[in-house]
CSV table of C-alpha atoms in Angstrom, one decimal:
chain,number,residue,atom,x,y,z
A,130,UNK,CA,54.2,35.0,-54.4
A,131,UNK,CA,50.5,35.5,-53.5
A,132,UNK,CA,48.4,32.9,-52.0
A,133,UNK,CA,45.4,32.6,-53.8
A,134,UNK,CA,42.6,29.9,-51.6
A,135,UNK,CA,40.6,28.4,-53.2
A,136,UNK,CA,37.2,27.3,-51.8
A,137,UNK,CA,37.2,23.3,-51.1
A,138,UNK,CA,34.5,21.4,-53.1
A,139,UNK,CA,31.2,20.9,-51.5
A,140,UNK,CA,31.6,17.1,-51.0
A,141,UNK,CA,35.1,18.0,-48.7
A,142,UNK,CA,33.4,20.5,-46.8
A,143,UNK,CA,30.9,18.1,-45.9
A,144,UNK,CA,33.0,15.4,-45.4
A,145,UNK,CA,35.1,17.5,-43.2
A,146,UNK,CA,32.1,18.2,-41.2
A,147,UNK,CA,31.2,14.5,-40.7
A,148,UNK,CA,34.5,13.9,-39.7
A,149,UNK,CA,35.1,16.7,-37.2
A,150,UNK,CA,31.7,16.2,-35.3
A,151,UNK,CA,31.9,12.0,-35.4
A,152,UNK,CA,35.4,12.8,-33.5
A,153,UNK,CA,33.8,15.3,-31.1
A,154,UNK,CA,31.5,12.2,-30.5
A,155,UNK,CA,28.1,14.2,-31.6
A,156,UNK,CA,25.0,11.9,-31.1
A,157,UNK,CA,22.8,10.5,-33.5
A,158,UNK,CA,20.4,12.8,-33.1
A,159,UNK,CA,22.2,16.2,-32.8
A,160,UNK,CA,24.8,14.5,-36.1
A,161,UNK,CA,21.7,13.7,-38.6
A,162,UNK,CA,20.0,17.8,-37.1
A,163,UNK,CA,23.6,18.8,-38.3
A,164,UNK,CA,24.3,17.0,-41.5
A,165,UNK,CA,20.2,18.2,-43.3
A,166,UNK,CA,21.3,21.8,-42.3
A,167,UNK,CA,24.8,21.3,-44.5
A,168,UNK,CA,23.1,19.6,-47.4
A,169,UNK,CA,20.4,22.3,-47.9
A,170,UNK,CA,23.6,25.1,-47.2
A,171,UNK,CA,25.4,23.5,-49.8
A,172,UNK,CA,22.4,23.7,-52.5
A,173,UNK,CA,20.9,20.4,-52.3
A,174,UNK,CA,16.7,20.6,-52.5
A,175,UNK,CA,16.3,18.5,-49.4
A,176,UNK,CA,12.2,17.9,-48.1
A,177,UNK,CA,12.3,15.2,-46.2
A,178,UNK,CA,15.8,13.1,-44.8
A,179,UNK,CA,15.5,9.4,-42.7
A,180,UNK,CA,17.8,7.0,-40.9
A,181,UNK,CA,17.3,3.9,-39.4
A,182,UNK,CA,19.9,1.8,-38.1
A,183,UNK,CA,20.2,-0.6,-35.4
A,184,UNK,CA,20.0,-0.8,-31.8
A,185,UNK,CA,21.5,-3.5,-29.1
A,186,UNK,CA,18.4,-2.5,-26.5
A,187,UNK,CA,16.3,-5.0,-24.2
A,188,UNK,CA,13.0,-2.8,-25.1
A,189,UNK,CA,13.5,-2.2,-28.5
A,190,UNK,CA,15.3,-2.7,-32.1
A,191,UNK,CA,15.9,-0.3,-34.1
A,192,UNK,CA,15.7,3.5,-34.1
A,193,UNK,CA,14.0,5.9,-36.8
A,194,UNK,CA,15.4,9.9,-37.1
A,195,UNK,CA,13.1,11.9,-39.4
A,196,UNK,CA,14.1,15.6,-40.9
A,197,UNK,CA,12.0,17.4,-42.0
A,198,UNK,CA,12.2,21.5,-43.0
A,199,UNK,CA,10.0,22.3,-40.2
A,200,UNK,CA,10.1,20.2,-37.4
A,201,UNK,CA,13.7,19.1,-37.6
A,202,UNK,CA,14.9,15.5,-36.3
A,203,UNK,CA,11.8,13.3,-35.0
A,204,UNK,CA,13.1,10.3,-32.8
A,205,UNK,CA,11.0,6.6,-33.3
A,206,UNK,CA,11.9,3.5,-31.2
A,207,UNK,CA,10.9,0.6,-33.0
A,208,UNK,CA,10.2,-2.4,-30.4
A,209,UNK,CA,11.3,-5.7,-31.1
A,210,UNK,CA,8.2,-7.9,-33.3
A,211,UNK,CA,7.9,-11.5,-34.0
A,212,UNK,CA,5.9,-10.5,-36.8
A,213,UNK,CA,7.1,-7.1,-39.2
A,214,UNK,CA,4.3,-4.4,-39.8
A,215,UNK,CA,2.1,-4.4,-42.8
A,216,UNK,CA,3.7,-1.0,-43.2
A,217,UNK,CA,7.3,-1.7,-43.1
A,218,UNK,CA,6.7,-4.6,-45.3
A,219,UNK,CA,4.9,-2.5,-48.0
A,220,UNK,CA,8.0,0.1,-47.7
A,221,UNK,CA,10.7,1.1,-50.0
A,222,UNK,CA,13.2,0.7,-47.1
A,223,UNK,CA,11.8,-2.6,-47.0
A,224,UNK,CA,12.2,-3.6,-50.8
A,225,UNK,CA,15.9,-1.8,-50.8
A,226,UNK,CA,17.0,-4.4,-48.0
A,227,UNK,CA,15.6,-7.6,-49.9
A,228,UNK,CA,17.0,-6.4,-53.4
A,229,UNK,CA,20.4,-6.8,-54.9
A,230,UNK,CA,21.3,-3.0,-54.8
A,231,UNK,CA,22.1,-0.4,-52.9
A,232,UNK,CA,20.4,2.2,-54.3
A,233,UNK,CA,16.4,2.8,-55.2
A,234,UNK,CA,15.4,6.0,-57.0
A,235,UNK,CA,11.9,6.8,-57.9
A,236,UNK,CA,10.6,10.3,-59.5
A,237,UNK,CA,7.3,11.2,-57.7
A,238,UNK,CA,6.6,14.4,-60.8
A,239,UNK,CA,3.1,14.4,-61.5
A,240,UNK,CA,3.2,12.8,-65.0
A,241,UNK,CA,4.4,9.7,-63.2
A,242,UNK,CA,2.1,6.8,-62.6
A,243,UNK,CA,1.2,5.9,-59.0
A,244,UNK,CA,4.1,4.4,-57.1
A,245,UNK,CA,3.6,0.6,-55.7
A,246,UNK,CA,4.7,2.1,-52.0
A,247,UNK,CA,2.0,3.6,-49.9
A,248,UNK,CA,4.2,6.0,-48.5
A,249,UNK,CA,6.0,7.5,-51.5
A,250,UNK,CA,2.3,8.3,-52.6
A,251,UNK,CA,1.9,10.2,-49.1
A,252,UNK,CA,4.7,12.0,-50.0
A,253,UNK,CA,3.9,12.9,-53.3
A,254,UNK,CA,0.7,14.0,-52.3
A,255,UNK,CA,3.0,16.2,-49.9
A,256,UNK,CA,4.6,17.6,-52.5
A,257,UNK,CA,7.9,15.5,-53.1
A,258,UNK,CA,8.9,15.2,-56.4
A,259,UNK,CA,11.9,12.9,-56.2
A,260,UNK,CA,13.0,10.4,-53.9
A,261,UNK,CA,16.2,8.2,-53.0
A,262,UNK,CA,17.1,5.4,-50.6
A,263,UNK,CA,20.5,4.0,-50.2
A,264,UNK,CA,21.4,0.9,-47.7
A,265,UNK,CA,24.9,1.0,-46.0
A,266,UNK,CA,25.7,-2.2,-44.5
A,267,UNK,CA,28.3,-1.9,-41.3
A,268,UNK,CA,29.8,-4.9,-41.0
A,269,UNK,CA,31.4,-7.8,-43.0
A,270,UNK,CA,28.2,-10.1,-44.9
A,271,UNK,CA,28.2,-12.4,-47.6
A,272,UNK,CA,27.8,-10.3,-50.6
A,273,UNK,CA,26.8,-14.0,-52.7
A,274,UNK,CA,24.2,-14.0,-50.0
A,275,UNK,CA,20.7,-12.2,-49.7
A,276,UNK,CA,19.7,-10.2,-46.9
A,277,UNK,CA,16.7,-11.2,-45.2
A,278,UNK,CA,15.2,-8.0,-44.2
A,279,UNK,CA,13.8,-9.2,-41.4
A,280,UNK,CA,16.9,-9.9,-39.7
A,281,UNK,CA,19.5,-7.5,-41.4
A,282,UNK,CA,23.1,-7.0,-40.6
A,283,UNK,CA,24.2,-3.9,-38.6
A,284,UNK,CA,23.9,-0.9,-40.7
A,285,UNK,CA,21.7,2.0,-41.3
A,286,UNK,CA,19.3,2.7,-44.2
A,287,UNK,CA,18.8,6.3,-45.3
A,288,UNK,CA,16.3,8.1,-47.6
A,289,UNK,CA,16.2,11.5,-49.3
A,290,UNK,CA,13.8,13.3,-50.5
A,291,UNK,CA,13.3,16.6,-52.6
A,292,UNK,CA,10.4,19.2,-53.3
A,293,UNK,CA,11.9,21.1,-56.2
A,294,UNK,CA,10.7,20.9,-59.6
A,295,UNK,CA,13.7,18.9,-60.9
A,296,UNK,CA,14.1,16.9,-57.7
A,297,UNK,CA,17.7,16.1,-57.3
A,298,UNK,CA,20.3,16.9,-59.8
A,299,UNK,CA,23.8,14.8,-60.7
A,300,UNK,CA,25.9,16.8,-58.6
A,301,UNK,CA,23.3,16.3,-55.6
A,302,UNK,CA,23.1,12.4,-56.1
A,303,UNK,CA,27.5,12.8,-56.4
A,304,UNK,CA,27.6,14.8,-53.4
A,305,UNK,CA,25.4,12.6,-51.3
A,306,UNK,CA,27.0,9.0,-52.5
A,307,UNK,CA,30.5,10.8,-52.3
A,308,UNK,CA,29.8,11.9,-48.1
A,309,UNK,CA,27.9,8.5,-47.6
A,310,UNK,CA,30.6,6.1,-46.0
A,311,UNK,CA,31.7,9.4,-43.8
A,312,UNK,CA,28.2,9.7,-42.2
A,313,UNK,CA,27.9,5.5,-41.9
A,314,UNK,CA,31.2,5.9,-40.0
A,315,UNK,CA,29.8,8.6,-37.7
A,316,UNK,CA,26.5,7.3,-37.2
A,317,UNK,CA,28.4,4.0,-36.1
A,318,UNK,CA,30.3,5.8,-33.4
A,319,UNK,CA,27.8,7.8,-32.5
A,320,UNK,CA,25.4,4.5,-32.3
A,321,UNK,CA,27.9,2.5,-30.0
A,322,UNK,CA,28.6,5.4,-27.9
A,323,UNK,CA,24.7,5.2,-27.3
A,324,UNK,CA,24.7,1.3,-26.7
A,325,UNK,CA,27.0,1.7,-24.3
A,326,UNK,CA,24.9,4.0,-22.2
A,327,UNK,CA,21.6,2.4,-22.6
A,328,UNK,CA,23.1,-1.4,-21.8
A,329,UNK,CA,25.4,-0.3,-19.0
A,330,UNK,CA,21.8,1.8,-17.5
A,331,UNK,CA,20.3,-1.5,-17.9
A,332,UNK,CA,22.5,-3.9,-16.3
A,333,UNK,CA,24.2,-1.8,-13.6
A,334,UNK,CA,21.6,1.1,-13.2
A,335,UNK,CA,21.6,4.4,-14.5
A,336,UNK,CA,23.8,6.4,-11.8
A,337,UNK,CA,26.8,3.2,-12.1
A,338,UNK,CA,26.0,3.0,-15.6
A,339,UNK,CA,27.1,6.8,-16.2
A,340,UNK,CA,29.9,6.6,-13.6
A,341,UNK,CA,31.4,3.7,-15.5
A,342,UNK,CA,31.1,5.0,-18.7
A,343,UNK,CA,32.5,8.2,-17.5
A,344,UNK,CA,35.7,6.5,-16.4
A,345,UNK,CA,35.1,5.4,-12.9
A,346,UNK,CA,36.7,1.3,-14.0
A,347,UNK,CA,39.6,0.8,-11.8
A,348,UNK,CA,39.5,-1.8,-9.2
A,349,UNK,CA,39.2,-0.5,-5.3
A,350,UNK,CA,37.7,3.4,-6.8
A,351,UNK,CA,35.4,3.8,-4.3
A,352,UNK,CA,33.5,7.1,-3.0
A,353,UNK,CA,32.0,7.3,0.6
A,354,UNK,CA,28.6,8.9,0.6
A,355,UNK,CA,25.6,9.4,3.0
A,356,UNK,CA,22.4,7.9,1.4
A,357,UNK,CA,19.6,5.9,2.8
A,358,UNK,CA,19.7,1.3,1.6
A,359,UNK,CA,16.4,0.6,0.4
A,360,UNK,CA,15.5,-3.2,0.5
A,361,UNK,CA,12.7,-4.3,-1.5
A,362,UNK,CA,11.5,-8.1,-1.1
A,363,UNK,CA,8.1,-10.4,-2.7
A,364,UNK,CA,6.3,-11.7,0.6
A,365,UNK,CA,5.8,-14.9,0.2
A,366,UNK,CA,7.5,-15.6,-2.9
A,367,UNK,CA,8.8,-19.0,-2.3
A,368,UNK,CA,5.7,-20.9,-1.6
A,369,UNK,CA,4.2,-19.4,-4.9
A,370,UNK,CA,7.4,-20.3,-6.9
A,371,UNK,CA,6.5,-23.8,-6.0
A,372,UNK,CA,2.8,-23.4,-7.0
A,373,UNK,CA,3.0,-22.2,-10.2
A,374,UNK,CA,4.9,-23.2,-13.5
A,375,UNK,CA,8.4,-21.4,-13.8
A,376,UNK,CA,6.9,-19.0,-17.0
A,377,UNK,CA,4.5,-17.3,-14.8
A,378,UNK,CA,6.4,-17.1,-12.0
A,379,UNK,CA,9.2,-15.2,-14.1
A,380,UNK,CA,6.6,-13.5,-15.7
A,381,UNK,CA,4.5,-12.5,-11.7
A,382,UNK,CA,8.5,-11.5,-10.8
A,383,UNK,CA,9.2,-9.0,-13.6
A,384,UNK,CA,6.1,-7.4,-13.3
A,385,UNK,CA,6.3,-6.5,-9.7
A,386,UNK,CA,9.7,-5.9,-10.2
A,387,UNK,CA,9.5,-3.2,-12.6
A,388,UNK,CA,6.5,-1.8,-10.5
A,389,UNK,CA,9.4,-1.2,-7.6
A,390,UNK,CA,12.3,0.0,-10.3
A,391,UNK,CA,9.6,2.4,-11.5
A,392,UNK,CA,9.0,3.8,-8.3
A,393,UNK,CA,12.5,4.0,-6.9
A,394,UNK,CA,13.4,6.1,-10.5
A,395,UNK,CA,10.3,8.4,-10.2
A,396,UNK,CA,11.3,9.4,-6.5
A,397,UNK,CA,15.4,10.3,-7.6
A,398,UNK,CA,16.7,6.8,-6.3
A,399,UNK,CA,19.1,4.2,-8.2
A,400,UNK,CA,18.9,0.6,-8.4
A,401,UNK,CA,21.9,-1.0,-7.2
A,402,UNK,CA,21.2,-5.2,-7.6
A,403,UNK,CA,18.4,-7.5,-7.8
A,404,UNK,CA,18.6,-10.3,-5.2
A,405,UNK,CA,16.4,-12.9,-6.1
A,406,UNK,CA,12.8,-12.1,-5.9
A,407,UNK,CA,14.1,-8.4,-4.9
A,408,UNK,CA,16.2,-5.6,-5.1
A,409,UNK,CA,18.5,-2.9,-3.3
A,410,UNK,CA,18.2,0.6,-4.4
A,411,UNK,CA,19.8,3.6,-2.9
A,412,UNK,CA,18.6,7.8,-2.4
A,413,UNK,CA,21.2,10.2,-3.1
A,414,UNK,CA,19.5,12.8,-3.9
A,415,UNK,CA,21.7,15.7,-1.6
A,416,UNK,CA,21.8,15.6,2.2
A,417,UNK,CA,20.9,12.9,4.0
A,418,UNK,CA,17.4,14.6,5.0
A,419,UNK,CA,16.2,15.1,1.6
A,420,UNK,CA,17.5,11.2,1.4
A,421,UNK,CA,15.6,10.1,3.5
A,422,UNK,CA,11.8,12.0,2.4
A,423,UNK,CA,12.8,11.1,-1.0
A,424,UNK,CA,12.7,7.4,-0.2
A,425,UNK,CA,9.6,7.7,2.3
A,426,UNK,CA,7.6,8.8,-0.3
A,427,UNK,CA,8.6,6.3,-2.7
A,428,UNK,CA,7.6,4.0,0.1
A,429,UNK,CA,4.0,5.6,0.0
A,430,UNK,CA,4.0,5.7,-4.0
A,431,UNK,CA,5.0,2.1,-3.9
A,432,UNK,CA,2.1,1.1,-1.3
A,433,UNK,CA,-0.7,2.9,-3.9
A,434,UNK,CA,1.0,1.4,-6.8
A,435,UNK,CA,1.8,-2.6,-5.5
A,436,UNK,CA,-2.3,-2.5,-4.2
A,437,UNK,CA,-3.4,-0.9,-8.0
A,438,UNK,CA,-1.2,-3.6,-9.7
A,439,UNK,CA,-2.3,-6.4,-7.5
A,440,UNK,CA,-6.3,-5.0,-8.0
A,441,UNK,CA,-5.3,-5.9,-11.9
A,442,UNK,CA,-3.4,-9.1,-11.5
A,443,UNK,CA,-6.1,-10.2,-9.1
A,444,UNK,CA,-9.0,-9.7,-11.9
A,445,UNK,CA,-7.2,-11.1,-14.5
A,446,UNK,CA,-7.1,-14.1,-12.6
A,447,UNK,CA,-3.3,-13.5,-12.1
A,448,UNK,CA,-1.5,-14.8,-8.7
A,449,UNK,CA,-0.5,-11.9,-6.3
A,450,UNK,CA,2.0,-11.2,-3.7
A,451,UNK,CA,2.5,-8.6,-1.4
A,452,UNK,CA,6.2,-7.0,-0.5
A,453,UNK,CA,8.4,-5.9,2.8
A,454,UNK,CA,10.4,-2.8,2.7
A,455,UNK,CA,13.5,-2.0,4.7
A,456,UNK,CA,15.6,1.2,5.0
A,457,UNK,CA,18.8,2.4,6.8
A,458,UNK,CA,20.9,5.4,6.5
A,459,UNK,CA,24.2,6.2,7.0
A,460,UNK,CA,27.8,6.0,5.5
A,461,UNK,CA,28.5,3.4,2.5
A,462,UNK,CA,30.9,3.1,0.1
A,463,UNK,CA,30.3,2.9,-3.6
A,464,UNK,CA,32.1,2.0,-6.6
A,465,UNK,CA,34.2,-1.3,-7.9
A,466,UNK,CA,34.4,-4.1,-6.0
A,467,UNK,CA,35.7,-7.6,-7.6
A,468,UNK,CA,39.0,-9.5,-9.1
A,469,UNK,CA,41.1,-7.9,-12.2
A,470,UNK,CA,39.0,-9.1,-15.0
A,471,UNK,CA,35.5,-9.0,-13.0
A,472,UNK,CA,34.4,-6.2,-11.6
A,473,UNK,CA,30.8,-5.5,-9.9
A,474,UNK,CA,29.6,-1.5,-9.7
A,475,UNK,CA,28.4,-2.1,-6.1
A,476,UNK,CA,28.2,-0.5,-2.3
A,477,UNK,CA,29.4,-1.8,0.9
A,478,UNK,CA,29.9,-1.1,4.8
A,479,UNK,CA,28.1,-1.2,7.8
A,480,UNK,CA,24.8,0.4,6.9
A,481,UNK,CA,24.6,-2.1,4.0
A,482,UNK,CA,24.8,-4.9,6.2
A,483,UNK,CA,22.7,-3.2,8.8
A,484,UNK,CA,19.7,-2.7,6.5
A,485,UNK,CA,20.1,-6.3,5.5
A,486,UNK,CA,19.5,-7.1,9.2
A,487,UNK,CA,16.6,-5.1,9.8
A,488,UNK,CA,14.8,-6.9,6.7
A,489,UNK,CA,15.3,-9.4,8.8
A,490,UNK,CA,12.7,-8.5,11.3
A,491,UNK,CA,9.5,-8.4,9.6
A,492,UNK,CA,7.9,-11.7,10.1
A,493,UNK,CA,8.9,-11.1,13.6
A,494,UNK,CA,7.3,-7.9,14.2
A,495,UNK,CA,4.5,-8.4,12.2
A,496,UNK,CA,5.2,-5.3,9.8
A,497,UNK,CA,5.8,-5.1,6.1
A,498,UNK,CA,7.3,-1.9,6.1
A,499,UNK,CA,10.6,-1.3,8.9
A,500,UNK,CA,12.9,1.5,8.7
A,501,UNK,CA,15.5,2.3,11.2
A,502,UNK,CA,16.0,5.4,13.6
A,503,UNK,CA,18.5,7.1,11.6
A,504,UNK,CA,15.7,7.4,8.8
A,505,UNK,CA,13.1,8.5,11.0
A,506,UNK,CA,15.3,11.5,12.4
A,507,UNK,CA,16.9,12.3,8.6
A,508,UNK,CA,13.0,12.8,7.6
A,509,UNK,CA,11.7,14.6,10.2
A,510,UNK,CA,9.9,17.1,9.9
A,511,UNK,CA,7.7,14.6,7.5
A,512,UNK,CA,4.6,14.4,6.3
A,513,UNK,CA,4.5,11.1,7.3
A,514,UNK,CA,2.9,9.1,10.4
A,515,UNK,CA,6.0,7.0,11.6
A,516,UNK,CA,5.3,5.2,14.8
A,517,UNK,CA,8.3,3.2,17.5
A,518,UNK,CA,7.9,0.0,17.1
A,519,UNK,CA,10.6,-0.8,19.9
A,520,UNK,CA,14.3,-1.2,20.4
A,521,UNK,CA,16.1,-3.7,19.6
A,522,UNK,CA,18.8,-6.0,18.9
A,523,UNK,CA,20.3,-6.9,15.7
A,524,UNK,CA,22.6,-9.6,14.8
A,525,UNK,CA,26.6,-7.9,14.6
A,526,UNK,CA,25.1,-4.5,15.8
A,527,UNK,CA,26.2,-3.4,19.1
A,528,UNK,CA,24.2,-1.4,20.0
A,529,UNK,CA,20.3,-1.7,20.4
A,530,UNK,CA,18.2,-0.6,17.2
A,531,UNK,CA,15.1,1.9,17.7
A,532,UNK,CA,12.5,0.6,14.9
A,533,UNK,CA,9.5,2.2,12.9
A,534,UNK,CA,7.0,1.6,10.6
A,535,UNK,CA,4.8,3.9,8.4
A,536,UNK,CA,1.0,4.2,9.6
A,537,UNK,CA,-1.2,4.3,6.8
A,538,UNK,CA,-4.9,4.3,7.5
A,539,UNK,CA,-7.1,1.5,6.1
A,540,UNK,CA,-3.8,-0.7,6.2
């Protein structure tokens, strides 16, 4: 008998699509690029496509994709707001999450009257004649229960819309409904996969964060590695926690903290912990020479930056604080250190602990920045003025410690 195969029906095809790259674990992103270029294959009249959905981020809640027919995906952040935008508000979007549907459908044909949302009058003017927005809910809710808009469930809200004379057809508005759950369900992988990243970047730094992600989670999985221990410490900090009220002394914290996580990031380093009023970063950016320029010059960057920021804070009437800086170099070893259920993405050894100990010496030496001779040979030949500042010895060290200090004129 003769085989006879029969094409699958558009919605399968698409479904099958969905299904396949949500398993291959295709971002957001790269999955919505994908699913606009199978609707308009499959013969659906699509303009203009948009998701939004949710995101577990310290800097921001939500995320916005945009298709359109010639730019492709557009990526928007949108940061947390105590108070929503007069534009969201006046949105369809907006009126699809407070209603007690799922679906809002509006024809934008010229005939029509003026729609009551700003922006399907933009698009009409852009030539849109139809336009659809669903609302896909991802978790259990109330259904007896209206949702606030302001403070949704997780989920994702979609719109389509359509330039062709008839806008969208039955079939389309099937084919679309039918592949609906499919692309929730990958958007929803796709969106955790993503939180994952961006919250274990935040809490345990972006070169841990990818490590652990990537599969690096078993207790006592260490690697040893050459980098240079960068030790970053407020001057002073102590006495000004105890002159001004706790808000602005969390506030003066972050702020000259994310002055010394910006520069340590811009020069190839990694935070590894904050400790108090400061932090411990790390340059491993190849051998230990290229190490140890990469972290002198996000010494000098963070000199120019920490006097501009402290130029601002000081004529806004703001309290300022200066900083000390310590570096070593040498062997460490990185990865998870903890109990069973409590692990910490961390480093340890002797040059750890010895770069703890030479932070130790400013106040005695009179310098804010100290770096150790192991730096100071790494770097040379350097564009950079490093002058002896003595031998000597540090508590648990052996043997006697050559010092140095950057010179920078005017200082």
């Amino acid at each position: 008998m003769t085989r006879i195969d029969t094409p699958l029906p558009a919605s399968h095809q698409l479904i099958g699509w969905l299904l396949e790259r949500g398993l291959e674990g295709a971002g957001q992103q790269e999955l919505l690029e994908g699913y606009c270029d199978q609707l308009i294959a499959l013969g659906i009249p699509l303009m203009r496509f948009h998701a939004a959905q949710n995101a577990f981020h310290p800097n921001y809640g939500g995320t916005g994709f945009s298709w359109t027919r010639d730019q492709g995906v557009l990526v928007e952040n949108y940061e947390y707001s105590d108070t929503p935008k007069e534009r969201w508000v006046q949105s369809p979007l907006y009126a699809l999450l407070g209603s007690d549907t799922d679906t809002l459908r509006e024809r934008l044909v010229e005939q029509n009257e003026a729609s009551r949302f700003p922006f399907l009058n933009e698009l009409r003017q852009r030539g849109a004649t139809d336009y659809l927005a669903m609302a896909l809910l991802l978790e259990k809710y109330d259904p007896d229960r209206p949702v606030d808009p302001d403070n949704a469930p997780e989920g994702v809200l979609l719109s389509w819309a359509s330039d062709a004379p008839d806008g969208f057809c039955d079939a389309h508005l099937s084919l679309i409904r039918e592949a609906l759950p499919h692309l929730g369900l990958a958007l929803k992988s796709a969106a955790n996969r993503q939180m994952a990243k961006d919250l274990l970047g935040v809490y345990l730094g972006r070169d841990a964060g990818h490590r652990v992600l990537s599969g690096e989670i078993r207790r006592g999985s260490l690697q040893q590695i050459d980098a240079v221990i960068w030790n970053f410490d407020l001057e002073g900090f102590t006495s000004l926690s105890e002159q001004i009220p706790g808000l602005e002394m969390i506030a003066m914290l972050n702020d000259y903290l994310a002055v010394a996580v910006g520069v340590v990031h811009d020069c190839g380093g990694n935070i590894l912990k904050f400790m108090g009023d400061g932090l411990m970063a790390m340059f491993d950016v190849g051998e230990i020479d290229a190490d140890a320029r990469a972290a002198l010059a996000a010494v000098e960057e963070l000199q120019t930056r920490m006097a501009e920021r402290n130029a601002e804070r000081a004529a806004a009437g703001l309290p300022v604080a200066e900083f000390t800086l310590a570096l070593h170099a040498g062997e460490i070893l990185y990865g998870n250190i903890g109990a069973e259920n409590r692990l910490d993405f961390t480093v340890i050894g002797p040059a750890v602990n010895q770069a703890a100990r030479i932070a130790g010496m400013h106040r005695s030496l009179g310098q804010r920045i100290l770096l150790s001779d192991e730096v100071a040979r790494a770097a040379e030949p350097c564009d950079y003025d490093l002058i002896s500042l003595g031998r000597y010895m540090l508590r648990g060290v052996a043997e006697p410690k050559e010092l140095f200090t950057v010179y920078r004129p005017g200082e």
